[in-house]
Short mmCIF file of C-alpha atoms in Angstrom, two decimals:
data_model
loop_
_atom_site.label_atom_id
_atom_site.label_comp_id
_atom_site.label_asym_id
_atom_site.label_seq_id
_atom_site.Cartn_x
_atom_site.Cartn_y
_atom_site.Cartn_z
CA MET O 1 59.74 125.55 -68.04
CA VAL O 2 57.01 127.63 -66.39
CA VAL O 3 56.24 130.92 -68.12
CA CYS O 4 55.57 133.83 -65.75
CA MET O 5 52.73 136.30 -65.93
CA SER O 6 54.44 139.42 -67.22
CA GLN O 7 51.73 142.02 -67.95
CA VAL O 8 48.62 143.25 -66.18
CA GLU O 9 46.76 142.42 -69.41
CA ASP O 10 47.44 138.74 -68.74
CA LEU O 11 44.90 138.91 -65.90
CA ASP O 12 42.19 139.65 -68.45
CA GLN O 13 42.36 135.95 -69.36
CA LEU O 14 41.03 135.01 -65.92
CA ASN O 15 37.30 134.87 -65.14
CA ILE O 16 37.42 136.59 -61.76
CA ILE O 17 34.78 137.09 -59.08
CA HIS O 18 36.09 139.90 -56.84
CA VAL O 19 34.70 140.16 -53.28
CA THR O 20 35.23 142.64 -50.46
CA GLY O 21 33.45 143.62 -47.24
CA THR O 22 34.18 143.98 -43.53
CA LYS O 23 32.66 140.75 -42.27
CA GLY O 24 31.69 137.66 -44.18
CA LYS O 25 33.73 138.26 -47.32
CA GLY O 26 35.74 135.07 -46.81
CA SER O 27 32.61 133.01 -46.10
CA THR O 28 30.90 134.56 -49.14
CA CYS O 29 33.89 133.55 -51.28
CA ALA O 30 33.83 130.02 -49.84
CA PHE O 31 30.11 129.65 -50.61
CA THR O 32 30.58 131.05 -54.13
CA GLU O 33 33.54 128.82 -54.94
CA ARG O 34 31.76 125.70 -53.67
CA ILE O 35 28.58 126.45 -55.63
CA LEU O 36 30.51 126.83 -58.88
CA ARG O 37 32.62 123.78 -58.18
CA SER O 38 29.40 121.78 -57.84
CA TYR O 39 28.78 122.61 -61.53
CA GLY O 40 31.95 120.69 -62.41
CA LEU O 41 34.07 123.80 -62.94
CA LYS O 42 37.77 124.00 -62.09
CA THR O 43 37.96 126.73 -59.49
CA GLY O 44 40.70 128.95 -58.13
CA PHE O 45 40.30 130.70 -54.77
CA PHE O 46 42.61 133.34 -53.26
CA SER O 47 41.92 134.30 -49.63
CA SER O 48 43.65 135.72 -46.58
CA PRO O 49 44.86 135.26 -43.97
CA HIS O 50 45.88 131.63 -43.81
CA LEU O 51 45.19 129.69 -40.62
CA VAL O 52 47.93 127.05 -40.51
CA GLN O 53 50.00 127.10 -43.71
CA VAL O 54 50.53 129.83 -46.27
CA ARG O 55 49.53 127.46 -49.09
CA GLU O 56 45.89 127.73 -47.87
CA ARG O 57 45.69 131.19 -49.46
CA ILE O 58 45.88 129.73 -52.96
CA ARG O 59 43.39 126.94 -53.60
CA ILE O 60 42.42 124.92 -56.64
CA ASN O 61 39.15 123.01 -56.51
CA GLY O 62 38.82 123.89 -52.84
CA GLN O 63 42.16 122.44 -51.77
CA PRO O 64 45.32 124.36 -50.83
CA ILE O 65 47.94 123.91 -53.53
CA SER O 66 50.46 121.20 -52.71
CA PRO O 67 53.99 121.96 -51.49
CA GLU O 68 55.27 120.74 -54.87
CA LEU O 69 52.95 123.06 -56.81
CA PHE O 70 53.77 125.97 -54.49
CA THR O 71 57.50 125.44 -55.08
CA LYS O 72 57.03 124.92 -58.83
CA HIS O 73 55.40 128.35 -59.21
CA PHE O 74 57.20 130.26 -56.45
CA TRP O 75 60.72 130.24 -57.85
CA PRO O 76 60.06 131.24 -61.48
CA LEU O 77 57.97 134.17 -60.25
CA TYR O 78 60.56 135.13 -57.64
CA HIS O 79 63.42 135.06 -60.14
CA ARG O 80 61.41 137.01 -62.72
CA LEU O 81 60.70 139.73 -60.14
CA GLU O 82 64.38 139.76 -59.13
CA GLU O 83 65.34 140.36 -62.75
CA THR O 84 62.98 143.33 -63.04
CA LYS O 85 64.19 145.05 -59.87
CA ASP O 86 65.63 148.48 -60.48
CA SER O 87 68.17 149.48 -57.85
CA SER O 88 68.24 153.06 -59.13
CA SER O 89 64.55 153.63 -58.46
CA TYR O 90 61.91 152.72 -55.89
CA ALA O 91 61.05 149.47 -57.70
CA SER O 92 61.85 146.53 -55.48
CA MET O 93 60.56 143.08 -54.62
CA PRO O 94 56.87 143.23 -53.67
CA ALA O 95 56.01 142.83 -50.00
CA TYR O 96 54.56 139.61 -48.56
CA PHE O 97 50.86 140.05 -49.44
CA ARG O 98 51.59 141.59 -52.82
CA PHE O 99 53.89 138.74 -53.72
CA LEU O 100 51.28 136.14 -52.72
CA THR O 101 48.63 138.00 -54.73
CA LEU O 102 50.83 137.94 -57.82
CA MET O 103 51.62 134.30 -57.19
CA ALA O 104 47.92 133.41 -56.92
CA PHE O 105 47.19 135.04 -60.29
CA HIS O 106 50.23 133.30 -61.76
CA VAL O 107 49.10 129.90 -60.44
CA PHE O 108 45.54 130.35 -61.70
CA LEU O 109 46.78 131.29 -65.18
CA GLN O 110 49.27 128.43 -65.39
CA GLU O 111 46.85 125.83 -64.01
CA LYS O 112 44.11 127.05 -66.34
CA VAL O 113 41.24 127.38 -63.88
CA ASP O 114 37.76 128.06 -65.27
CA LEU O 115 37.27 130.88 -62.79
CA ALA O 116 38.97 132.49 -59.80
CA VAL O 117 37.24 133.78 -56.68
CA VAL O 118 39.44 136.55 -55.25
CA GLU O 119 38.98 137.94 -51.75
CA VAL O 120 40.21 141.49 -51.14
CA GLY O 121 42.89 141.80 -48.45
CA ILE O 122 42.05 145.17 -46.85
CA GLY O 123 39.61 147.76 -48.16
CA GLY O 124 39.31 147.63 -51.92
CA ALA O 125 40.28 150.81 -53.73
CA TYR O 126 43.99 150.55 -52.89
CA ASP O 127 44.19 146.82 -52.20
CA CYS O 128 46.68 145.03 -54.40
CA THR O 129 44.01 142.59 -55.62
CA ASN O 130 42.42 145.62 -57.30
CA ILE O 131 44.94 145.30 -60.11
CA ILE O 132 42.13 143.28 -61.72
CA ARG O 133 40.82 145.34 -64.65
CA LYS O 134 37.96 143.17 -65.93
CA PRO O 135 36.32 141.01 -63.27
CA ALA O 136 33.22 139.11 -64.29
CA VAL O 137 31.27 140.28 -61.24
CA CYS O 138 31.96 142.00 -57.90
CA GLY O 139 30.43 141.55 -54.45
CA ILE O 140 30.41 143.48 -51.17
CA SER O 141 29.42 141.69 -47.96
CA SER O 142 28.34 143.37 -44.70
CA LEU O 143 30.20 146.56 -43.81
CA GLY O 144 31.43 147.65 -40.40
CA ILE O 145 34.34 149.23 -38.57
CA ASP O 146 37.78 147.63 -39.02
CA HIS O 147 41.31 148.68 -40.05
CA THR O 148 40.44 152.28 -39.16
CA SER O 149 44.05 153.46 -39.41
CA ILE O 150 43.99 152.56 -43.10
CA LEU O 151 40.36 152.80 -44.20
CA GLY O 152 38.88 155.60 -42.07
CA ASP O 153 36.97 156.03 -38.84
CA THR O 154 33.39 155.87 -40.15
CA VAL O 155 31.42 153.20 -41.98
CA GLU O 156 30.83 155.70 -44.79
CA GLU O 157 34.58 156.20 -45.29
CA ILE O 158 35.08 152.44 -45.23
CA ALA O 159 32.24 151.98 -47.77
CA TRP O 160 34.03 154.39 -50.12
CA GLN O 161 37.16 152.23 -49.92
CA LYS O 162 35.20 149.02 -50.49
CA GLY O 163 33.38 150.50 -53.48
CA GLY O 164 36.76 151.00 -55.10
CA ILE O 165 36.52 147.51 -56.62
CA PHE O 166 33.58 148.58 -58.82
CA LYS O 167 34.36 148.64 -62.54
CA ARG O 168 32.53 150.31 -65.41
CA GLY O 169 29.87 148.01 -66.85
CA VAL O 170 30.71 145.14 -64.47
CA PRO O 171 27.71 143.96 -62.42
CA ALA O 172 28.09 144.22 -58.65
CA PHE O 173 26.00 142.96 -55.74
CA THR O 174 25.77 143.91 -52.09
CA VAL O 175 23.69 142.88 -49.10
CA LEU O 176 21.45 145.23 -47.14
CA GLN O 177 23.59 147.86 -45.39
CA PRO O 178 22.81 150.83 -43.12
CA ASP O 179 21.55 153.85 -45.06
CA GLY O 180 24.80 155.86 -44.89
CA PRO O 181 27.25 153.30 -46.33
CA LEU O 182 24.62 152.02 -48.78
CA ALA O 183 24.26 155.53 -50.20
CA VAL O 184 28.05 155.76 -50.56
CA LEU O 185 28.15 152.46 -52.47
CA ARG O 186 25.26 153.57 -54.67
CA ASP O 187 26.99 156.88 -55.51
CA ARG O 188 30.32 155.15 -56.15
CA ALA O 189 28.66 152.77 -58.60
CA GLN O 190 26.72 155.51 -60.41
CA GLN O 191 29.85 157.64 -60.89
CA ILE O 192 31.51 154.96 -63.00
CA SER O 193 28.37 153.38 -64.55
CA CYS O 194 28.64 150.16 -62.55
CA PRO O 195 25.30 148.32 -62.31
CA LEU O 196 24.88 147.68 -58.55
CA TYR O 197 22.16 145.39 -57.21
CA LEU O 198 20.84 144.78 -53.71
CA CYS O 199 20.53 141.11 -52.77
CA PRO O 200 17.10 139.99 -51.58
CA PRO O 201 17.20 138.01 -48.31
CA LEU O 202 17.69 134.27 -48.46
CA GLU O 203 14.07 133.78 -47.34
CA ALA O 204 12.90 135.22 -50.67
CA LEU O 205 14.86 132.57 -52.56
CA GLU O 206 13.63 129.77 -50.26
CA GLU O 207 9.97 130.72 -50.65
CA GLY O 208 8.00 128.01 -52.44
CA GLY O 209 10.73 125.41 -51.99
CA PRO O 210 12.55 123.48 -49.27
CA PRO O 211 14.76 125.51 -46.91
CA LEU O 212 18.41 125.85 -47.84
CA THR O 213 20.96 124.00 -45.72
CA LEU O 214 24.23 125.87 -45.12
CA GLY O 215 27.53 124.16 -44.41
CA LEU O 216 28.54 127.11 -42.19
CA GLU O 217 26.73 127.62 -38.88
CA GLY O 218 25.31 130.89 -37.61
CA GLU O 219 22.36 133.06 -38.60
CA HIS O 220 24.74 135.68 -40.05
CA GLN O 221 25.86 133.20 -42.72
CA ARG O 222 22.48 133.51 -44.44
CA SER O 223 23.41 137.00 -45.68
CA ASN O 224 26.71 135.66 -47.04
CA ALA O 225 24.92 132.76 -48.75
CA ALA O 226 22.41 135.14 -50.37
CA LEU O 227 25.26 137.20 -51.83
CA ALA O 228 27.13 134.08 -52.97
CA LEU O 229 24.08 132.78 -54.84
CA GLN O 230 23.80 136.04 -56.80
CA LEU O 231 27.52 136.11 -57.62
CA ALA O 232 27.51 132.49 -58.79
CA ARG O 233 24.31 132.88 -60.84
CA CYS O 234 25.58 136.07 -62.48
CA TRP O 235 28.84 134.35 -63.47
CA LEU O 236 26.96 131.33 -64.87
CA GLN O 237 24.58 133.59 -66.78
CA GLN O 238 27.49 135.43 -68.41
CA LYS O 239 28.93 132.11 -69.55
CA ASP O 240 25.55 131.04 -71.00
CA TYR O 241 25.07 128.15 -68.61
CA ARG O 242 21.66 126.57 -68.48
CA GLY O 243 19.98 125.56 -65.26
CA ILE O 244 20.85 128.68 -63.29
CA GLY O 245 17.60 128.96 -61.37
CA GLU O 246 14.12 129.84 -62.57
CA LEU O 247 13.11 133.44 -61.91
CA LYS O 248 10.29 133.87 -59.41
CA VAL O 249 9.75 137.57 -60.09
CA SER O 250 9.92 138.67 -63.70
CA ARG O 251 9.88 142.45 -63.33
CA PRO O 252 12.69 144.34 -61.56
CA SER O 253 11.90 146.17 -58.32
CA LEU O 254 13.61 148.88 -56.28
CA LEU O 255 14.59 149.06 -52.62
CA ARG O 256 16.27 152.14 -51.14
CA GLN O 257 16.66 153.58 -54.64
CA MET O 258 18.58 150.50 -55.78
CA PRO O 259 17.48 147.70 -58.11
CA LEU O 260 16.91 144.37 -56.42
CA ALA O 261 18.89 141.38 -57.65
CA PRO O 262 16.85 138.55 -59.22
CA VAL O 263 14.65 136.40 -56.99
CA PHE O 264 15.09 132.87 -58.32
CA GLN O 265 14.71 129.23 -57.37
CA PRO O 266 18.16 127.87 -56.37
CA THR O 267 19.17 124.85 -58.45
CA THR O 268 20.20 121.48 -57.11
CA HIS O 269 23.85 122.35 -57.79
CA MET O 270 23.47 125.56 -55.81
CA ARG O 271 21.80 123.77 -52.91
CA HIS O 272 24.53 121.13 -52.78
CA GLY O 273 27.23 123.80 -52.98
CA LEU O 274 25.82 125.74 -50.02
CA ARG O 275 25.35 122.53 -48.02
CA ASP O 276 28.88 121.26 -48.69
CA THR O 277 30.74 124.53 -48.02
CA GLU O 278 33.56 124.28 -45.49
CA TRP O 279 35.48 127.28 -44.16
CA LEU O 280 37.76 126.48 -41.24
CA GLY O 281 37.87 128.78 -38.24
CA ARG O 282 34.49 130.35 -38.87
CA THR O 283 31.67 129.09 -36.61
CA GLN O 284 33.51 125.75 -36.50
CA VAL O 285 32.85 123.13 -33.84
CA LEU O 286 35.21 120.29 -32.84
CA ARG O 287 33.87 117.70 -30.39
CA ARG O 288 36.58 115.77 -28.56
CA GLY O 289 35.48 113.59 -25.65
CA PRO O 290 34.38 115.91 -22.81
CA LEU O 291 35.75 118.93 -24.68
CA THR O 292 33.89 120.94 -27.30
CA TRP O 293 35.91 123.59 -29.10
CA TYR O 294 34.03 126.48 -30.72
CA LEU O 295 36.28 128.31 -33.19
CA ASP O 296 35.41 131.65 -34.73
CA GLY O 297 37.87 134.30 -35.90
CA ALA O 298 35.56 137.24 -35.10
CA HIS O 299 37.63 140.39 -34.61
CA THR O 300 35.24 143.32 -35.13
CA ALA O 301 32.36 144.47 -32.96
CA SER O 302 29.69 143.32 -35.42
CA SER O 303 31.32 139.95 -36.11
CA MET O 304 31.80 139.39 -32.36
CA GLN O 305 28.09 140.03 -31.79
CA ALA O 306 27.34 137.38 -34.41
CA CYS O 307 29.86 135.03 -32.80
CA VAL O 308 28.26 135.43 -29.36
CA ARG O 309 24.79 134.74 -30.79
CA TRP O 310 26.06 131.59 -32.51
CA PHE O 311 27.92 130.37 -29.40
CA ARG O 312 24.98 130.91 -27.06
CA GLN O 313 22.59 129.22 -29.48
CA ALA O 314 24.98 126.27 -29.77
CA LEU O 315 25.14 125.99 -25.97
CA HIS O 316 21.36 126.12 -25.76
CA ARG O 317 21.11 123.17 -28.18
CA ARG O 318 23.83 121.10 -26.50
CA PRO O 319 23.00 117.80 -24.77
CA ARG O 320 23.27 118.24 -20.99
CA PRO O 321 25.37 115.75 -19.02
CA SER O 322 23.30 113.57 -16.71
CA ARG O 323 25.63 114.36 -13.85
CA GLY O 324 28.74 116.39 -13.20
CA SER O 325 29.57 120.02 -13.86
CA GLU O 326 29.99 121.96 -17.10
CA VAL O 327 32.77 124.52 -17.47
CA LEU O 328 32.81 127.43 -19.94
CA VAL O 329 36.24 128.71 -21.03
CA LEU O 330 37.15 131.69 -23.21
CA LEU O 331 40.45 131.67 -25.13
CA PHE O 332 41.02 135.16 -26.55
CA ASN O 333 43.53 137.39 -28.25
CA SER O 334 43.25 140.59 -30.26
CA THR O 335 45.81 142.31 -32.47
CA GLY O 336 46.29 145.43 -34.57
CA ASP O 337 44.21 148.54 -34.05
CA ARG O 338 41.14 146.72 -32.72
CA ASP O 339 39.51 147.74 -29.44
CA PRO O 340 39.93 144.68 -27.18
CA ALA O 341 37.88 146.20 -24.34
CA ALA O 342 34.86 146.57 -26.67
CA LEU O 343 35.23 143.00 -27.94
CA LEU O 344 35.59 141.57 -24.44
CA LYS O 345 32.54 143.47 -23.24
CA LEU O 346 30.47 141.78 -25.94
CA LEU O 347 31.64 138.40 -24.62
CA GLN O 348 30.50 139.07 -21.04
CA PRO O 349 26.94 137.68 -21.48
CA CYS O 350 28.42 134.22 -22.15
CA GLN O 351 29.30 133.99 -18.40
CA PHE O 352 32.59 132.12 -18.73
CA ASP O 353 34.08 130.34 -15.73
CA TYR O 354 37.62 131.01 -16.98
CA ALA O 355 39.09 133.52 -19.41
CA VAL O 356 42.48 132.60 -20.90
CA PHE O 357 44.68 135.00 -22.87
CA CYS O 358 47.74 134.17 -24.98
CA PRO O 359 49.62 135.46 -28.05
CA ASN O 360 49.08 134.01 -31.51
CA LEU O 361 52.13 131.75 -31.14
CA THR O 362 51.66 127.99 -31.13
CA GLU O 363 54.92 127.55 -29.20
CA VAL O 364 57.27 129.90 -27.36
CA SER O 365 60.00 128.82 -29.78
CA THR O 366 59.45 129.99 -33.38
CA VAL O 367 61.41 127.06 -34.87
CA GLY O 368 59.23 125.31 -37.46
CA ASN O 369 56.53 127.93 -36.96
CA ALA O 370 57.36 130.51 -39.65
CA ASP O 371 53.94 130.38 -41.35
CA GLN O 372 52.32 131.71 -38.17
CA GLN O 373 55.03 134.03 -36.94
CA ASN O 374 54.54 137.80 -36.93
CA PHE O 375 58.06 139.19 -37.34
CA MET O 376 56.86 142.77 -36.75
CA VAL O 377 56.44 142.36 -32.98
CA THR O 378 58.45 140.89 -30.10
CA LEU O 379 57.33 138.30 -27.56
CA ASP O 380 57.44 140.94 -24.84
CA GLN O 381 55.11 143.20 -26.82
CA VAL O 382 52.49 140.53 -27.43
CA LEU O 383 52.61 139.34 -23.82
CA LEU O 384 52.10 142.89 -22.56
CA ARG O 385 49.05 143.12 -24.80
CA CYS O 386 47.70 139.87 -23.33
CA LEU O 387 48.16 141.26 -19.83
CA ALA O 388 46.22 144.35 -20.90
CA HIS O 389 43.41 142.07 -22.15
CA GLN O 390 43.36 140.36 -18.76
CA GLN O 391 43.09 143.73 -17.01
CA HIS O 392 40.19 144.77 -19.27
CA TRP O 393 38.44 141.49 -18.47
CA SER O 394 38.92 141.93 -14.71
CA ARG O 395 37.46 145.44 -14.84
CA LEU O 396 34.47 144.24 -16.83
CA ALA O 397 33.90 141.43 -14.33
CA GLU O 398 33.92 143.93 -11.47
CA GLU O 399 31.40 146.14 -13.28
CA GLN O 400 29.20 143.13 -14.02
CA ALA O 401 29.18 142.14 -10.37
CA GLY O 402 26.72 145.02 -9.85
CA PRO O 403 25.81 146.95 -6.70
CA GLU O 404 26.80 145.95 -3.21
CA PRO O 405 24.18 144.13 -1.08
CA GLY O 406 21.57 146.55 0.18
CA GLU O 407 21.94 148.98 -2.72
CA PRO O 408 18.84 149.55 -4.89
CA THR O 409 18.72 147.71 -8.20
CA SER O 410 16.99 148.75 -11.40
CA SER O 411 13.33 147.85 -11.69
CA LEU O 412 13.96 147.26 -15.38
CA LEU O 413 15.93 144.10 -14.68
CA ALA O 414 14.31 140.72 -15.24
CA PRO O 415 12.60 139.35 -12.11
CA HIS O 416 15.15 136.56 -11.75
CA PRO O 417 18.32 137.46 -13.66
CA PRO O 418 20.95 134.73 -13.89
CA GLU O 419 23.63 134.89 -11.26
CA PRO O 420 26.78 136.33 -12.89
CA ARG O 421 29.73 133.98 -12.89
CA SER O 422 32.97 135.29 -11.46
CA ALA O 423 35.38 134.33 -14.23
CA SER O 424 38.96 133.71 -13.19
CA SER O 425 41.58 134.69 -15.76
CA LEU O 426 45.04 133.52 -16.79
CA VAL O 427 47.74 134.55 -19.26
CA PHE O 428 49.95 131.97 -20.98
CA SER O 429 52.99 132.63 -23.15
CA CYS O 430 51.77 130.54 -26.12
CA ILE O 431 48.76 128.66 -27.46
CA SER O 432 50.23 125.25 -26.65
CA HIS O 433 50.51 126.07 -22.95
CA ALA O 434 46.98 127.49 -22.91
CA LEU O 435 45.58 124.32 -24.51
CA LEU O 436 47.56 122.14 -22.12
CA TRP O 437 45.86 123.83 -19.17
CA ILE O 438 42.37 123.91 -20.71
CA SER O 439 42.35 120.30 -21.92
CA GLN O 440 44.16 118.69 -18.94
CA GLY O 441 45.07 115.74 -21.17
CA ARG O 442 41.39 115.01 -21.89
CA ASP O 443 41.41 115.83 -25.61
CA PRO O 444 42.07 112.48 -27.36
CA VAL O 445 43.88 114.18 -30.29
CA PHE O 446 45.85 116.91 -28.52
CA GLN O 447 48.29 114.87 -26.44
CA PRO O 448 51.53 116.88 -26.14
CA PRO O 449 54.42 116.01 -23.80
CA SER O 450 54.12 116.82 -20.11
CA PRO O 451 53.83 120.55 -19.35
CA PRO O 452 56.96 122.47 -18.38
CA GLN O 453 57.67 122.47 -14.67
CA GLY O 454 55.87 125.28 -12.87
CA LEU O 455 53.48 126.01 -15.76
CA PHE O 456 50.43 125.60 -13.52
CA ALA O 457 52.00 127.07 -10.38
CA HIS O 458 49.65 130.08 -10.33
CA PRO O 459 46.87 129.55 -7.73
CA VAL O 460 44.11 130.02 -10.34
CA ALA O 461 45.85 127.56 -12.68
CA GLY O 462 46.23 125.04 -9.87
CA SER O 463 42.66 125.18 -8.60
CA GLY O 464 41.23 125.44 -12.11
CA ALA O 465 43.12 122.35 -13.22
CA GLY O 466 41.21 120.29 -10.69
CA VAL O 467 37.88 121.75 -11.84
CA LEU O 468 38.69 121.00 -15.49
CA ARG O 469 39.80 117.45 -14.73
CA GLU O 470 36.55 116.68 -12.91
CA ALA O 471 34.12 118.46 -15.26
CA ALA O 472 31.63 116.36 -17.20
CA ALA O 473 31.81 118.79 -20.12
CA ILE O 474 34.12 121.65 -21.09
CA HIS O 475 33.00 124.21 -23.69
CA VAL O 476 35.80 126.39 -25.09
CA LEU O 477 35.20 129.45 -27.28
CA VAL O 478 38.29 130.52 -29.23
CA THR O 479 37.87 133.97 -30.75
CA GLY O 480 39.21 137.50 -31.22
CA SER O 481 41.75 136.71 -33.94
CA LEU O 482 41.86 134.45 -36.99
CA HIS O 483 45.57 133.96 -36.31
CA LEU O 484 44.75 132.65 -32.81
CA VAL O 485 42.17 130.29 -34.29
CA GLY O 486 44.74 129.12 -36.83
CA GLY O 487 47.26 128.35 -34.11
CA VAL O 488 44.67 126.37 -32.16
CA LEU O 489 43.68 124.42 -35.27
CA LYS O 490 47.32 123.60 -35.99
CA LEU O 491 47.53 121.86 -32.59
CA LEU O 492 44.05 120.30 -32.51
CA GLU O 493 44.07 119.14 -36.15
CA PRO O 494 47.64 117.99 -36.93
CA ALA O 495 46.58 116.81 -40.40
CA LEU O 496 46.25 120.46 -41.47
CA SER O 497 50.02 120.80 -41.17
CA GLN O 498 50.73 117.85 -43.43
#
């Protein structure tokens, strides 16, 4: 019989690395977990949200726990919580994320992992993962604006929330931040005697040795890798591991009134861990015949800027077809309190031929789709939001078209600016229908039944179908929502649902 975690003190048995941030916290966790796994350690990893199946949130040795293991640990915990419910008070069954957080801790304790990398859900101070009393080390990735209705409207307010994971005497690391939020983190740490260190850039660790190869694409991943190396090395140092990287600089130094984290030579295990890191839905590329899918769950202004840089660099490096046209397609959705107009404006420089909008539903029917269903909204509500996205896009396209012929143009413009593309736009009721139109049966893996009658009756859908069928190459950027990316992956990579 499985024994359930019953006291908060039980968590003290776990060796936890606790990570928060606005962008890059999941990638930082993935790098950290993979580095430590390369040392032969049994790792636990709790992250959110999941992309395809809820079991992805709880991983052991990098793999989502099996359906059998999920079931084995789910019911004892569920029944134990049922027994402790108090109908005469406010105590009740924990909500979805809280339950999964408790279950992750329960699984890690029962499966006896050597360490657990735990990603904060939202914020830090009041996040339910912050029940952890004695983490081994904490990390904060890049900060920005997100979840403003919960965390605050300024980066400084958000930094205060993130700094809530600091614990007295527990070392913490952060990457270079703007002055305002960095000062907030510094003050938060000083108030509770938490030793907080600023990570040197990855270039400092590469100096004098071969460059580091990262398993995740994009220049912004270098900051996440630098933080992950410090978190992993700190954990190893606490456990008296040898071979944790020779120090390059022996004396500590200060930057912006904060001590710099050690500058060291990454070990072979660390190099292999960074190289072998996989994190689906983040700067991920799938090449399928004439189609190339670029998947990135960017959903904040800063992460979207990074996504656009990565996408444009990837296009610049692509092999050009010897003949025939290339088509650029955007597949986008945005949810919650994000500003879709601001995100879409950042995507304008990519000059898409078509912009496609759809809800985060793989199919119109929710049967067999519970892991990706949001039961808090109706289909009508999410479709209205998609129509609003389309309207934002149309307005941005009109603004980008510039002055009428004969009107003066700015002398600050480049001598020969690229001709703006006039992107046509469409709204589909689900991801499956959107992919049917984009792929036109040309993706060798995604081969669903024939589309419903009248699906492509819209003039833009009809004319665009011909363009897509004849194109030599189709480049599709899927972004705006991790849930959208998850739905796309479920259809393009059926093995993830097994």
